[in-house]
GROMACS .gro file of C-alpha atoms in nm:
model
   83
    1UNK     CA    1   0.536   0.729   2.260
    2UNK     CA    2   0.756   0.686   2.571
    3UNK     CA    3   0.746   0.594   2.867
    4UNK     CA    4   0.867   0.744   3.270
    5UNK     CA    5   0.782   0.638   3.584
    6UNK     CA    6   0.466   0.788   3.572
    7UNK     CA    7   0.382   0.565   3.253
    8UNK     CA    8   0.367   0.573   2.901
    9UNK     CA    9   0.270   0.891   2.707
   10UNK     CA   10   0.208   0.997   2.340
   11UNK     CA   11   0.347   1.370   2.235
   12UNK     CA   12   0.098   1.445   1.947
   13UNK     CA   13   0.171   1.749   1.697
   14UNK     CA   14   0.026   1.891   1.406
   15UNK     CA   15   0.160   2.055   1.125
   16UNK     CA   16   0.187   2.052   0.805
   17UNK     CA   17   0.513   1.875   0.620
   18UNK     CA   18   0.693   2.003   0.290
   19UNK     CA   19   0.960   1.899   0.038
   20UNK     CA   20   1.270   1.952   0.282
   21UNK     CA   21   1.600   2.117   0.067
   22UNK     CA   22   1.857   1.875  -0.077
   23UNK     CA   23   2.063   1.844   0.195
   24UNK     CA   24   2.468   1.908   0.084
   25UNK     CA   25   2.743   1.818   0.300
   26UNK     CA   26   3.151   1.916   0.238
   27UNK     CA   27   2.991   2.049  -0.086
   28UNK     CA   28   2.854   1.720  -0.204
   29UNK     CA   29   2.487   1.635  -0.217
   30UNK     CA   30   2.332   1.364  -0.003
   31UNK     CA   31   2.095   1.093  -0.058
   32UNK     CA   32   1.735   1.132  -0.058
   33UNK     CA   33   1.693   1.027   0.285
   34UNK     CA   34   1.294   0.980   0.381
   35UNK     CA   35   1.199   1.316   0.541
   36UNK     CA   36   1.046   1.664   0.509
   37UNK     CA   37   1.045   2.003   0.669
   38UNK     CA   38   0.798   2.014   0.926
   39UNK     CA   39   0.631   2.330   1.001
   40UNK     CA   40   0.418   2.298   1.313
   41UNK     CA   41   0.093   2.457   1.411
   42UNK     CA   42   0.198   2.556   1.749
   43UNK     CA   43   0.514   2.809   1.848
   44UNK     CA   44   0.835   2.571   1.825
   45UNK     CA   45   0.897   2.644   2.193
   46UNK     CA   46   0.579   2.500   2.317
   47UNK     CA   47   0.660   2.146   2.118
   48UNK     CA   48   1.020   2.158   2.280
   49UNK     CA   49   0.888   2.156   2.643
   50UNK     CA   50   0.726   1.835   2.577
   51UNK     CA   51   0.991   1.695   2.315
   52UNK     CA   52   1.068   1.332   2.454
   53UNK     CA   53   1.361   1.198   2.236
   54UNK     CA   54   1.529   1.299   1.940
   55UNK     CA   55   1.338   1.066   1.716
   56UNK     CA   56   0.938   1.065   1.629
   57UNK     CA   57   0.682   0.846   1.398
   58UNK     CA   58   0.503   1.102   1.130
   59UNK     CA   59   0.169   1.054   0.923
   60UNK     CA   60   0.002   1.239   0.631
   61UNK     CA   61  -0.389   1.336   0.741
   62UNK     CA   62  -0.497   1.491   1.053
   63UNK     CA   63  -0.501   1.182   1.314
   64UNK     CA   64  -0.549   1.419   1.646
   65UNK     CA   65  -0.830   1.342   1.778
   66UNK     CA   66  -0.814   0.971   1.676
   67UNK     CA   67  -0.449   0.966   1.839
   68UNK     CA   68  -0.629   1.078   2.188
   69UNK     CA   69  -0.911   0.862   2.187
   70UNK     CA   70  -0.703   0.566   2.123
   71UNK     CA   71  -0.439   0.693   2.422
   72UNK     CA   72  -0.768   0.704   2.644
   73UNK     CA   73  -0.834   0.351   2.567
   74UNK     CA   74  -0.500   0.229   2.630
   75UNK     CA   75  -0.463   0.437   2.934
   76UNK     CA   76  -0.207   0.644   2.768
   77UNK     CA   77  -0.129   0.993   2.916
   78UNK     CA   78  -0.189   1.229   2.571
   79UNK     CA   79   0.014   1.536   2.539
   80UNK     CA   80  -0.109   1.747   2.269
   81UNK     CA   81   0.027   2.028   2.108
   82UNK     CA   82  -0.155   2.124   1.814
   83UNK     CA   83  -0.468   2.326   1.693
   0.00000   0.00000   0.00000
């Protein structure tokens, strides 16, 4: 969700998330941080022309349609990139 001066929008993407590596830095493993490798259902590029900040909310289960209706009701421009 953000918002520009034409108001607020959702970007909405589906995909499907998996165990990410273990992520090693300098030769020493990191922490466990909460995250996965995302692998999207759309071509990469297409998501990146609507990308609207580095950081996004993620949720198991396909919420598409859901996430649209609700964006209608709040009067919420939905940009949707998935199948």
């Amino acid at each position: 969700l953000s918002e520009d001066k034409g108001g607020y929008r959702m970007h909405i993407v589906s995909g499907e998330g998996k165990e990410r590596p273990q992520w090693v830095e300098m030769g020493v493993p990191l922490p466990s941080w909460p995250s996965v490798k995302f692998y999207p259902d759309v071509p990469v590029r297409r998501i990146l022309d609507h990308v609207q900040s580095q950081h996004f909310a993620a949720v198991y289960g396909d919420y598409v349609q859901e996430l649209i209706d609700l964006c209608g009701i709040l009067g919420i421009k939905a940009v949707v990139d998935a199948e």
